[in-house]
GROMACS .gro file of N, CA and C in nm:
model
  522
    1MET      N    1  -1.034   0.616   2.259
    1MET     CA    2  -1.174   0.597   2.231
    1MET      C    3  -1.202   0.652   2.092
    2SER      N    4  -1.277   0.578   2.013
    2SER     CA    5  -1.312   0.629   1.881
    2SER      C    6  -1.446   0.573   1.839
    3ALA      N    7  -1.504   0.639   1.744
    3ALA     CA    8  -1.629   0.593   1.684
    3ALA      C    9  -1.624   0.637   1.539
    4ALA      N   10  -1.680   0.557   1.453
    4ALA     CA   11  -1.679   0.591   1.311
    4ALA      C   12  -1.751   0.723   1.291
    5LEU      N   13  -1.695   0.806   1.208
    5LEU     CA   14  -1.757   0.934   1.177
    5LEU      C   15  -1.728   0.965   1.032
    6LYS      N   16  -1.832   0.976   0.955
    6LYS     CA   17  -1.818   1.014   0.815
    6LYS      C   18  -1.870   1.155   0.799
    7VAL      N   19  -1.809   1.228   0.709
    7VAL     CA   20  -1.856   1.363   0.682
    7VAL      C   21  -1.993   1.350   0.618
    8PRO      N   22  -2.095   1.407   0.682
    8PRO     CA   23  -2.227   1.402   0.619
    8PRO      C   24  -2.222   1.468   0.482
    9LEU      N   25  -2.280   1.404   0.383
    9LEU     CA   26  -2.280   1.461   0.248
    9LEU      C   27  -2.337   1.601   0.247
   10SER      N   28  -2.433   1.627   0.335
   10SER     CA   29  -2.494   1.760   0.338
   10SER      C   30  -2.391   1.869   0.367
   11ILE      N   31  -2.291   1.839   0.448
   11ILE     CA   32  -2.190   1.941   0.481
   11ILE      C   33  -2.107   1.974   0.358
   12ASP      N   34  -2.054   1.872   0.292
   12ASP     CA   35  -1.973   1.900   0.173
   12ASP      C   36  -2.058   1.948   0.056
   13ASN      N   37  -2.181   1.900   0.045
   13ASN     CA   38  -2.267   1.942  -0.065
   13ASN      C   39  -2.308   2.088  -0.054
   14PHE      N   40  -2.328   2.137   0.067
   14PHE     CA   41  -2.373   2.275   0.079
   14PHE      C   42  -2.258   2.374   0.092
   15HIS      N   43  -2.136   2.323   0.094
   15HIS     CA   44  -2.017   2.406   0.110
   15HIS      C   45  -2.011   2.518   0.006
   16ALA      N   46  -2.027   2.484  -0.121
   16ALA     CA   47  -2.017   2.584  -0.227
   16ALA      C   48  -2.127   2.690  -0.214
   17GLU      N   49  -2.248   2.648  -0.180
   17GLU     CA   50  -2.359   2.741  -0.164
   17GLU      C   51  -2.334   2.837  -0.048
   18VAL      N   52  -2.287   2.785   0.062
   18VAL     CA   53  -2.258   2.868   0.179
   18VAL      C   54  -2.150   2.970   0.146
   19MET      N   55  -2.045   2.924   0.080
   19MET     CA   56  -1.937   3.016   0.043
   19MET      C   57  -1.986   3.123  -0.055
   20ALA      N   58  -2.072   3.083  -0.150
   20ALA     CA   59  -2.125   3.178  -0.248
   20ALA      C   60  -2.209   3.287  -0.180
   21ARG      N   61  -2.276   3.252  -0.073
   21ARG     CA   62  -2.357   3.350   0.000
   21ARG      C   63  -2.273   3.436   0.094
   22GLY      N   64  -2.145   3.401   0.110
   22GLY     CA   65  -2.058   3.479   0.196
   22GLY      C   66  -2.072   3.448   0.344
   23TRP      N   67  -2.138   3.338   0.376
   23TRP     CA   68  -2.153   3.299   0.516
   23TRP      C   69  -2.024   3.237   0.564
   24LYS      N   70  -1.971   3.287   0.672
   24LYS     CA   71  -1.846   3.233   0.725
   24LYS      C   72  -1.862   3.182   0.867
   25LEU      N   73  -1.932   3.256   0.950
   25LEU     CA   74  -1.951   3.215   1.089
   25LEU      C   75  -2.079   3.132   1.095
   26LEU      N   76  -2.065   3.001   1.099
   26LEU     CA   77  -2.178   2.910   1.090
   26LEU      C   78  -2.240   2.884   1.226
   27GLN      N   79  -2.289   2.990   1.288
   27GLN     CA   80  -2.354   2.980   1.418
   27GLN      C   81  -2.489   3.050   1.409
   28PRO      N   82  -2.595   2.973   1.405
   28PRO     CA   83  -2.727   3.033   1.384
   28PRO      C   84  -2.779   3.113   1.503
   29PHE      N   85  -2.725   3.090   1.622
   29PHE     CA   86  -2.771   3.160   1.741
   29PHE      C   87  -2.660   3.253   1.786
   30ARG      N   88  -2.694   3.379   1.805
   30ARG     CA   89  -2.594   3.481   1.834
   30ARG      C   90  -2.623   3.552   1.965
   31PHE      N   91  -2.517   3.600   2.029
   31PHE     CA   92  -2.529   3.680   2.150
   31PHE      C   93  -2.520   3.829   2.120
   32ALA      N   94  -2.499   3.865   1.995
   32ALA     CA   95  -2.487   4.005   1.957
   32ALA      C   96  -2.521   4.020   1.809
   33ASP      N   97  -2.530   4.145   1.764
   33ASP     CA   98  -2.576   4.170   1.629
   33ASP      C   99  -2.467   4.168   1.521
   34THR      N  100  -2.340   4.157   1.560
   34THR     CA  101  -2.232   4.141   1.462
   34THR      C  102  -2.148   4.020   1.500
   35ASP      N  103  -2.076   3.967   1.402
   35ASP     CA  104  -1.989   3.852   1.428
   35ASP      C  105  -1.884   3.887   1.534
   36GLN      N  106  -1.824   4.005   1.522
   36GLN     CA  107  -1.719   4.046   1.615
   36GLN      C  108  -1.773   4.057   1.759
   37LYS      N  109  -1.889   4.118   1.774
   37LYS     CA  110  -1.946   4.132   1.908
   37LYS      C  111  -1.987   3.996   1.964
   38HIS      N  112  -2.041   3.910   1.878
   38HIS     CA  113  -2.080   3.775   1.921
   38HIS      C  114  -1.958   3.699   1.974
   39VAL      N  115  -1.850   3.700   1.898
   39VAL     CA  116  -1.730   3.629   1.939
   39VAL      C  117  -1.673   3.691   2.066
   40SER      N  118  -1.678   3.822   2.078
   40SER     CA  119  -1.630   3.889   2.198
   40SER      C  120  -1.708   3.844   2.322
   41VAL      N  121  -1.840   3.834   2.310
   41VAL     CA  122  -1.922   3.786   2.421
   41VAL      C  123  -1.883   3.643   2.456
   42CYS      N  124  -1.864   3.559   2.356
   42CYS     CA  125  -1.825   3.420   2.381
   42CYS      C  126  -1.690   3.413   2.453
   43LEU      N  127  -1.596   3.495   2.410
   43LEU     CA  128  -1.465   3.496   2.476
   43LEU      C  129  -1.476   3.542   2.621
   44ASP      N  130  -1.565   3.636   2.646
   44ASP     CA  131  -1.588   3.679   2.785
   44ASP      C  132  -1.642   3.562   2.868
   45PHE      N  133  -1.737   3.486   2.811
   45PHE     CA  134  -1.792   3.369   2.881
   45PHE      C  135  -1.683   3.265   2.905
   46ALA      N  136  -1.600   3.241   2.804
   46ALA     CA  137  -1.501   3.133   2.810
   46ALA      C  138  -1.390   3.159   2.911
   47GLU      N  139  -1.352   3.283   2.928
   47GLU     CA  140  -1.244   3.319   3.021
   47GLU      C  141  -1.117   3.238   2.997
   48PHE      N  142  -1.073   3.230   2.870
   48PHE     CA  143  -0.948   3.161   2.839
   48PHE      C  144  -0.831   3.232   2.906
   49LYS      N  145  -0.739   3.156   2.962
   49LYS     CA  146  -0.621   3.212   3.026
   49LYS      C  147  -0.534   3.284   2.922
   50PRO      N  148  -0.452   3.378   2.964
   50PRO     CA  149  -0.357   3.440   2.871
   50PRO      C  150  -0.268   3.333   2.808
   51ASN      N  151  -0.243   3.348   2.679
   51ASN     CA  152  -0.156   3.259   2.603
   51ASN      C  153  -0.205   3.114   2.598
   52ALA      N  154  -0.333   3.094   2.615
   52ALA     CA  155  -0.389   2.959   2.615
   52ALA      C  156  -0.377   2.894   2.477
   53ARG      N  157  -0.352   2.765   2.479
   53ARG     CA  158  -0.359   2.683   2.357
   53ARG      C  159  -0.501   2.628   2.353
   54VAL      N  160  -0.576   2.663   2.246
   54VAL     CA  161  -0.718   2.634   2.236
   54VAL      C  162  -0.745   2.548   2.114
   55LEU      N  163  -0.817   2.439   2.133
   55LEU     CA  164  -0.858   2.353   2.023
   55LEU      C  165  -1.001   2.386   1.984
   56ASP      N  166  -1.022   2.423   1.858
   56ASP     CA  167  -1.155   2.453   1.804
   56ASP      C  168  -1.203   2.330   1.729
   57VAL      N  169  -1.284   2.247   1.796
   57VAL     CA  170  -1.333   2.121   1.739
   57VAL      C  171  -1.456   2.150   1.654
   58GLY      N  172  -1.452   2.104   1.528
   58GLY     CA  173  -1.563   2.133   1.436
   58GLY      C  174  -1.563   2.279   1.398
   59CYS      N  175  -1.448   2.329   1.358
   59CYS     CA  176  -1.424   2.473   1.341
   59CYS      C  177  -1.497   2.536   1.224
   60GLY      N  178  -1.567   2.457   1.143
   60GLY     CA  179  -1.634   2.515   1.026
   60GLY      C  180  -1.533   2.577   0.933
   61PHE      N  181  -1.553   2.702   0.895
   61PHE     CA  182  -1.462   2.774   0.806
   61PHE      C  183  -1.356   2.851   0.884
   62GLY      N  184  -1.351   2.831   1.017
   62GLY     CA  185  -1.250   2.896   1.100
   62GLY      C  186  -1.276   3.042   1.131
   63GLU      N  187  -1.394   3.090   1.099
   63GLU     CA  188  -1.424   3.233   1.117
   63GLU      C  189  -1.429   3.272   1.265
   64PHE      N  190  -1.488   3.186   1.349
   64PHE     CA  191  -1.491   3.217   1.492
   64PHE      C  192  -1.349   3.233   1.544
   65SER      N  193  -1.261   3.140   1.509
   65SER     CA  194  -1.123   3.147   1.557
   65SER      C  195  -1.047   3.265   1.498
   66LYS      N  196  -1.075   3.298   1.373
   66LYS     CA  197  -1.010   3.414   1.310
   66LYS      C  198  -1.045   3.540   1.388
   67ILE      N  199  -1.173   3.558   1.417
   67ILE     CA  200  -1.217   3.677   1.492
   67ILE      C  201  -1.164   3.673   1.636
   68ALA      N  202  -1.166   3.554   1.697
   68ALA     CA  203  -1.113   3.540   1.833
   68ALA      C  204  -0.966   3.580   1.839
   69LYS      N  205  -0.891   3.541   1.737
   69LYS     CA  206  -0.747   3.573   1.732
   69LYS      C  207  -0.726   3.724   1.713
   70GLU      N  208  -0.816   3.788   1.639
   70GLU     CA  209  -0.808   3.934   1.624
   70GLU      C  210  -0.832   4.003   1.758
   71ILE      N  211  -0.926   3.951   1.836
   71ILE     CA  212  -0.959   4.008   1.967
   71ILE      C  213  -0.854   3.970   2.070
   72ARG      N  214  -0.809   3.844   2.065
   72ARG     CA  215  -0.711   3.792   2.163
   72ARG      C  216  -0.591   3.734   2.089
   73PRO      N  217  -0.499   3.820   2.041
   73PRO     CA  218  -0.384   3.769   1.965
   73PRO      C  219  -0.293   3.677   2.046
   74ASP      N  220  -0.308   3.675   2.178
   74ASP     CA  221  -0.226   3.589   2.261
   74ASP      C  222  -0.266   3.441   2.250
   75LEU      N  223  -0.386   3.413   2.203
   75LEU     CA  224  -0.434   3.275   2.197
   75LEU      C  225  -0.366   3.198   2.084
   76ASP      N  226  -0.332   3.074   2.112
   76ASP     CA  227  -0.277   2.982   2.013
   76ASP      C  228  -0.391   2.886   1.978
   77ILE      N  229  -0.461   2.914   1.869
   77ILE     CA  230  -0.580   2.838   1.835
   77ILE      C  231  -0.549   2.735   1.727
   78VAL      N  232  -0.590   2.612   1.753
   78VAL     CA  233  -0.571   2.501   1.660
   78VAL      C  234  -0.708   2.463   1.604
   79LEU      N  235  -0.718   2.456   1.471
   79LEU     CA  236  -0.844   2.425   1.405
   79LEU      C  237  -0.853   2.277   1.371
   80LEU      N  238  -0.970   2.217   1.398
   80LEU     CA  239  -0.992   2.077   1.365
   80LEU      C  240  -1.130   2.063   1.303
   81ASN      N  241  -1.135   1.995   1.188
   81ASN     CA  242  -1.261   1.971   1.122
   81ASN      C  243  -1.253   1.838   1.049
   82PHE      N  244  -1.362   1.763   1.047
   82PHE     CA  245  -1.363   1.638   0.974
   82PHE      C  246  -1.404   1.660   0.828
   83SER      N  247  -1.445   1.782   0.793
   83SER     CA  248  -1.477   1.817   0.654
   83SER      C  249  -1.356   1.883   0.591
   84GLU      N  250  -1.296   1.815   0.497
   84GLU     CA  251  -1.180   1.871   0.428
   84GLU      C  252  -1.220   1.996   0.349
   85ALA      N  253  -1.342   1.997   0.293
   85ALA     CA  254  -1.389   2.113   0.218
   85ALA      C  255  -1.395   2.237   0.307
   86GLN      N  256  -1.450   2.223   0.427
   86GLN     CA  257  -1.457   2.337   0.518
   86GLN      C  258  -1.319   2.377   0.566
   87LEU      N  259  -1.237   2.280   0.601
   87LEU     CA  260  -1.103   2.311   0.652
   87LEU      C  261  -1.021   2.385   0.546
   88SER      N  262  -1.039   2.348   0.420
   88SER     CA  263  -0.963   2.414   0.313
   88SER      C  264  -1.001   2.562   0.299
   89ALA      N  265  -1.119   2.599   0.347
   89ALA     CA  266  -1.163   2.739   0.340
   89ALA      C  267  -1.123   2.819   0.463
   90CYS      N  268  -1.059   2.754   0.560
   90CYS     CA  269  -1.017   2.824   0.682
   90CYS      C  270  -0.903   2.920   0.651
   91PRO      N  271  -0.892   3.027   0.729
   91PRO     CA  272  -0.786   3.125   0.704
   91PRO      C  273  -0.648   3.068   0.731
   92ASP      N  274  -0.550   3.127   0.666
   92ASP     CA  275  -0.410   3.091   0.690
   92ASP      C  276  -0.367   3.139   0.828
   93GLY      N  277  -0.256   3.088   0.875
   93GLY     CA  278  -0.201   3.133   1.002
   93GLY      C  279  -0.241   3.049   1.121
   94PHE      N  280  -0.316   2.940   1.096
   94PHE     CA  281  -0.358   2.851   1.204
   94PHE      C  282  -0.304   2.710   1.177
   95GLU      N  283  -0.271   2.640   1.284
   95GLU     CA  284  -0.245   2.497   1.273
   95GLU      C  285  -0.379   2.430   1.243
   96LYS      N  286  -0.383   2.346   1.138
   96LYS     CA  287  -0.510   2.287   1.094
   96LYS      C  288  -0.498   2.135   1.090
   97HIS      N  289  -0.607   2.068   1.130
   97HIS     CA  290  -0.611   1.922   1.130
   97HIS      C  291  -0.742   1.874   1.070
   98ASN      N  292  -0.732   1.795   0.964
   98ASN     CA  293  -0.848   1.727   0.907
   98ASN      C  294  -0.853   1.592   0.978
   99ALA      N  295  -0.938   1.583   1.081
   99ALA     CA  296  -0.936   1.466   1.168
   99ALA      C  297  -1.073   1.439   1.227
  100ASN      N  298  -1.085   1.320   1.281
  100ASN     CA  299  -1.206   1.272   1.343
  100ASN      C  300  -1.214   1.326   1.487
  101PRO      N  301  -1.319   1.399   1.522
  101PRO     CA  302  -1.330   1.449   1.659
  101PRO      C  303  -1.356   1.338   1.760
  102HIS      N  304  -1.381   1.217   1.713
  102HIS     CA  305  -1.399   1.103   1.802
  102HIS      C  306  -1.267   1.035   1.835
  103ALA      N  307  -1.161   1.076   1.769
  103ALA     CA  308  -1.027   1.021   1.793
  103ALA      C  309  -0.926   1.134   1.766
  104LEU      N  310  -0.920   1.229   1.856
  104LEU     CA  311  -0.837   1.347   1.836
  104LEU      C  312  -0.689   1.308   1.827
  105PRO      N  313  -0.617   1.364   1.729
  105PRO     CA  314  -0.478   1.327   1.706
  105PRO      C  315  -0.378   1.406   1.793
  106PHE      N  316  -0.408   1.415   1.922
  106PHE     CA  317  -0.325   1.494   2.013
  106PHE      C  318  -0.296   1.413   2.139
  107GLU      N  319  -0.187   1.448   2.203
  107GLU     CA  320  -0.148   1.386   2.329
  107GLU      C  321  -0.248   1.424   2.439
  108ASP      N  322  -0.255   1.341   2.541
  108ASP     CA  323  -0.337   1.372   2.658
  108ASP      C  324  -0.290   1.505   2.718
  109GLU      N  325  -0.386   1.580   2.771
  109GLU     CA  326  -0.359   1.705   2.844
  109GLU      C  327  -0.271   1.802   2.765
  110SER      N  328  -0.302   1.820   2.636
  110SER     CA  329  -0.219   1.907   2.551
  110SER      C  330  -0.282   2.043   2.521
  111PHE      N  331  -0.402   2.069   2.573
  111PHE     CA  332  -0.468   2.197   2.547
  111PHE      C  333  -0.515   2.261   2.677
  112ASP      N  334  -0.505   2.394   2.681
  112ASP     CA  335  -0.558   2.472   2.793
  112ASP      C  336  -0.708   2.488   2.784
  113ALA      N  337  -0.760   2.477   2.661
  113ALA     CA  338  -0.904   2.492   2.638
  113ALA      C  339  -0.944   2.414   2.514
  114VAL      N  340  -1.066   2.364   2.517
  114VAL     CA  341  -1.127   2.300   2.400
  114VAL      C  342  -1.264   2.364   2.383
  115MET      N  343  -1.295   2.403   2.259
  115MET     CA  344  -1.425   2.466   2.236
  115MET      C  345  -1.500   2.397   2.123
  116PHE      N  346  -1.631   2.394   2.142
  116PHE     CA  347  -1.726   2.347   2.041
  116PHE      C  348  -1.824   2.462   2.017
  117ASN      N  349  -1.835   2.507   1.894
  117ASN     CA  350  -1.927   2.614   1.858
  117ASN      C  351  -2.025   2.561   1.755
  118ALA      N  352  -2.145   2.528   1.799
  118ALA     CA  353  -2.249   2.473   1.710
  118ALA      C  354  -2.194   2.354   1.631
  119ALA      N  355  -2.122   2.266   1.698
  119ALA     CA  356  -2.056   2.154   1.631
  119ALA      C  357  -2.098   2.018   1.685
  120LEU      N  358  -2.133   2.008   1.812
  120LEU     CA  359  -2.161   1.877   1.872
  120LEU      C  360  -2.276   1.803   1.805
  121GLY      N  361  -2.367   1.876   1.745
  121GLY     CA  362  -2.480   1.812   1.678
  121GLY      C  363  -2.439   1.729   1.557
  122ASN      N  364  -2.315   1.747   1.510
  122ASN     CA  365  -2.263   1.670   1.397
  122ASN      C  366  -2.177   1.552   1.444
  123MET      N  367  -2.178   1.524   1.573
  123MET     CA  368  -2.089   1.423   1.630
  123MET      C  369  -2.167   1.334   1.726
  124GLU      N  370  -2.102   1.223   1.763
  124GLU     CA  371  -2.151   1.144   1.874
  124GLU      C  372  -2.106   1.220   1.999
  125CYS      N  373  -2.198   1.287   2.061
  125CYS     CA  374  -2.168   1.382   2.166
  125CYS      C  375  -2.081   1.325   2.278
  126MET      N  376  -2.117   1.212   2.331
  126MET     CA  377  -2.042   1.156   2.444
  126MET      C  378  -1.899   1.120   2.405
  127VAL      N  379  -1.881   1.069   2.285
  127VAL     CA  380  -1.748   1.031   2.239
  127VAL      C  381  -1.662   1.156   2.218
  128ALA      N  382  -1.719   1.257   2.151
  128ALA     CA  383  -1.645   1.380   2.126
  128ALA      C  384  -1.609   1.451   2.258
  129LEU      N  385  -1.701   1.452   2.353
  129LEU     CA  386  -1.672   1.515   2.482
  129LEU      C  387  -1.567   1.436   2.561
  130ALA      N  388  -1.570   1.305   2.551
  130ALA     CA  389  -1.468   1.223   2.618
  130ALA      C  390  -1.330   1.252   2.560
  131GLU      N  391  -1.323   1.267   2.428
  131GLU     CA  392  -1.195   1.300   2.365
  131GLU      C  393  -1.150   1.440   2.404
  132ALA      N  394  -1.243   1.534   2.410
  132ALA     CA  395  -1.209   1.669   2.453
  132ALA      C  396  -1.153   1.665   2.595
  133SER      N  397  -1.214   1.587   2.681
  133SER     CA  398  -1.168   1.574   2.819
  133SER      C  399  -1.027   1.515   2.824
  134ARG      N  400  -1.000   1.421   2.737
  134ARG     CA  401  -0.869   1.356   2.734
  134ARG      C  402  -0.758   1.455   2.698
  135VAL      N  403  -0.782   1.543   2.600
  135VAL     CA  404  -0.677   1.634   2.556
  135VAL      C  405  -0.672   1.763   2.636
  136LEU      N  406  -0.769   1.782   2.724
  136LEU     CA  407  -0.776   1.902   2.806
  136LEU      C  408  -0.690   1.889   2.931
  137LYS      N  409  -0.614   1.992   2.962
  137LYS     CA  410  -0.536   1.993   3.086
  137LYS      C  411  -0.630   1.991   3.206
  138PRO      N  412  -0.584   1.940   3.320
  138PRO     CA  413  -0.672   1.930   3.437
  138PRO      C  414  -0.739   2.060   3.479
  139ASP      N  415  -0.674   2.171   3.462
  139ASP     CA  416  -0.734   2.300   3.500
  139ASP      C  417  -0.787   2.375   3.378
  140GLY      N  418  -0.810   2.302   3.268
  140GLY     CA  419  -0.849   2.363   3.143
  140GLY      C  420  -0.996   2.403   3.136
  141VAL      N  421  -1.030   2.470   3.029
  141VAL     CA  422  -1.165   2.520   3.005
  141VAL      C  423  -1.228   2.441   2.891
  142LEU      N  424  -1.346   2.388   2.916
  142LEU     CA  425  -1.428   2.329   2.809
  142LEU      C  426  -1.537   2.430   2.779
  143PHE      N  427  -1.532   2.489   2.660
  143PHE     CA  428  -1.629   2.591   2.622
  143PHE      C  429  -1.726   2.533   2.521
  144LEU      N  430  -1.854   2.531   2.557
  144LEU     CA  431  -1.960   2.481   2.470
  144LEU      C  432  -2.053   2.595   2.434
  145ASN      N  433  -2.061   2.626   2.307
  145ASN     CA  434  -2.155   2.725   2.256
  145ASN      C  435  -2.246   2.647   2.161
  146GLU      N  436  -2.341   2.578   2.220
  146GLU     CA  437  -2.427   2.487   2.145
  146GLU      C  438  -2.573   2.527   2.164
  147PRO      N  439  -2.651   2.516   2.057
  147PRO     CA  440  -2.793   2.548   2.074
  147PRO      C  441  -2.863   2.445   2.162
  148CYS      N  442  -2.962   2.488   2.234
  148CYS     CA  443  -3.046   2.395   2.308
  148CYS      C  444  -3.191   2.420   2.265
  149ARG      N  445  -3.273   2.323   2.287
  149ARG     CA  446  -3.412   2.333   2.245
  149ARG      C  447  -3.486   2.437   2.326
  150LEU      N  448  -3.575   2.506   2.259
  150LEU     CA  449  -3.665   2.597   2.330
  150LEU      C  450  -3.791   2.524   2.372
  151SER      N  451  -3.813   2.407   2.314
  151SER     CA  452  -3.922   2.320   2.355
  151SER      C  453  -3.875   2.177   2.335
  152GLY      N  454  -3.945   2.085   2.392
  152GLY     CA  455  -3.903   1.945   2.382
  152GLY      C  456  -3.817   1.907   2.501
  153ASP      N  457  -3.744   1.800   2.486
  153ASP     CA  458  -3.672   1.740   2.597
  153ASP      C  459  -3.521   1.753   2.581
  154ASN      N  460  -3.458   1.826   2.669
  154ASN     CA  461  -3.312   1.839   2.671
  154ASN      C  462  -3.248   1.743   2.771
  155GLU      N  463  -3.325   1.652   2.827
  155GLU     CA  464  -3.278   1.568   2.936
  155GLU      C  465  -3.151   1.490   2.901
  156ALA      N  466  -3.144   1.433   2.780
  156ALA     CA  467  -3.027   1.352   2.744
  156ALA      C  468  -2.900   1.437   2.743
  157MET      N  469  -2.904   1.555   2.681
  157MET     CA  470  -2.787   1.642   2.677
  157MET      C  471  -2.751   1.691   2.817
  158GLU      N  472  -2.850   1.725   2.895
  158GLU     CA  473  -2.823   1.770   3.031
  158GLU      C  474  -2.760   1.660   3.115
  159ARG      N  475  -2.800   1.537   3.094
  159ARG     CA  476  -2.742   1.424   3.167
  159ARG      C  477  -2.596   1.406   3.127
  160ILE      N  478  -2.567   1.419   2.997
  160ILE     CA  479  -2.430   1.405   2.948
  160ILE      C  480  -2.341   1.514   3.006
  161LEU      N  481  -2.389   1.637   3.002
  161LEU     CA  482  -2.309   1.751   3.046
  161LEU      C  483  -2.314   1.775   3.196
  162MET      N  484  -2.409   1.709   3.264
  162MET     CA  485  -2.432   1.731   3.406
  162MET      C  486  -2.456   1.879   3.434
  163PHE      N  487  -2.534   1.939   3.345
  163PHE     CA  488  -2.564   2.081   3.354
  163PHE      C  489  -2.700   2.105   3.291
  164ARG      N  490  -2.779   2.187   3.351
  164ARG     CA  491  -2.912   2.220   3.296
  164ARG      C  492  -2.903   2.356   3.228
  165ALA      N  493  -2.946   2.359   3.102
  165ALA     CA  494  -2.947   2.484   3.025
  165ALA      C  495  -3.081   2.554   3.045
  166TYR      N  496  -3.074   2.682   3.071
  166TYR     CA  497  -3.194   2.761   3.089
  166TYR      C  498  -3.192   2.880   2.995
  167GLU      N  499  -3.308   2.919   2.953
  167GLU     CA  500  -3.321   3.044   2.880
  167GLU      C  501  -3.451   3.108   2.926
  168ALA      N  502  -3.441   3.192   3.025
  168ALA     CA  503  -3.560   3.257   3.080
  168ALA      C  504  -3.615   3.361   2.984
  169GLU      N  505  -3.525   3.431   2.917
  169GLU     CA  506  -3.567   3.531   2.820
  169GLU      C  507  -3.452   3.551   2.723
  170PRO      N  508  -3.478   3.605   2.605
  170PRO     CA  509  -3.369   3.626   2.510
  170PRO      C  510  -3.261   3.717   2.569
  171LEU      N  511  -3.136   3.686   2.536
  171LEU     CA  512  -3.026   3.767   2.586
  171LEU      C  513  -3.023   3.904   2.520
  172MET      N  514  -3.066   3.909   2.393
  172MET     CA  515  -3.060   4.034   2.321
  172MET      C  516  -3.166   4.031   2.211
  173ALA      N  517  -3.235   4.138   2.195
  173ALA     CA  518  -3.331   4.148   2.086
  173ALA      C  519  -3.265   4.223   1.970
  174PHE      N  520  -3.286   4.173   1.852
  174PHE     CA  521  -3.228   4.239   1.733
  174PHE      C  522  -3.334   4.313   1.657
   0.00000   0.00000   0.00000
């Protein structure tokens, strides 16, 4: 399954500005007050198995995976981004793929986990999730750390995911 996906000019155009500001973890919504604590909370939610092979789809600058690897050195994390500019800024020591998330260049059932961190909004959601499902092992983990609306209609995303997102109160006040 595939769908055309072009790197939005805004992503490559703002790359230099983002790097100049020192922003690495491109996640506007956080579960904690530091990058390390935020990633730690996400890893607790994800419950990746020991020695899991994890695909980070839309990895940005790879900062989430870099921190995750520091916390969980047992994880084998593979970075994938359709922006060559962002992928080139990712840290060394990771397998990296400049590829279309709508046509993942991996065999079926080749990952223990697939994660999206504030990335699905840049993709055709249903196509990207179908591809994630294809490369995910039957007992694998699909980890979604995606923003949801605080107002408006989330019905389409909830129908796709077959899950209703709730936020009764903020998880943490900063």
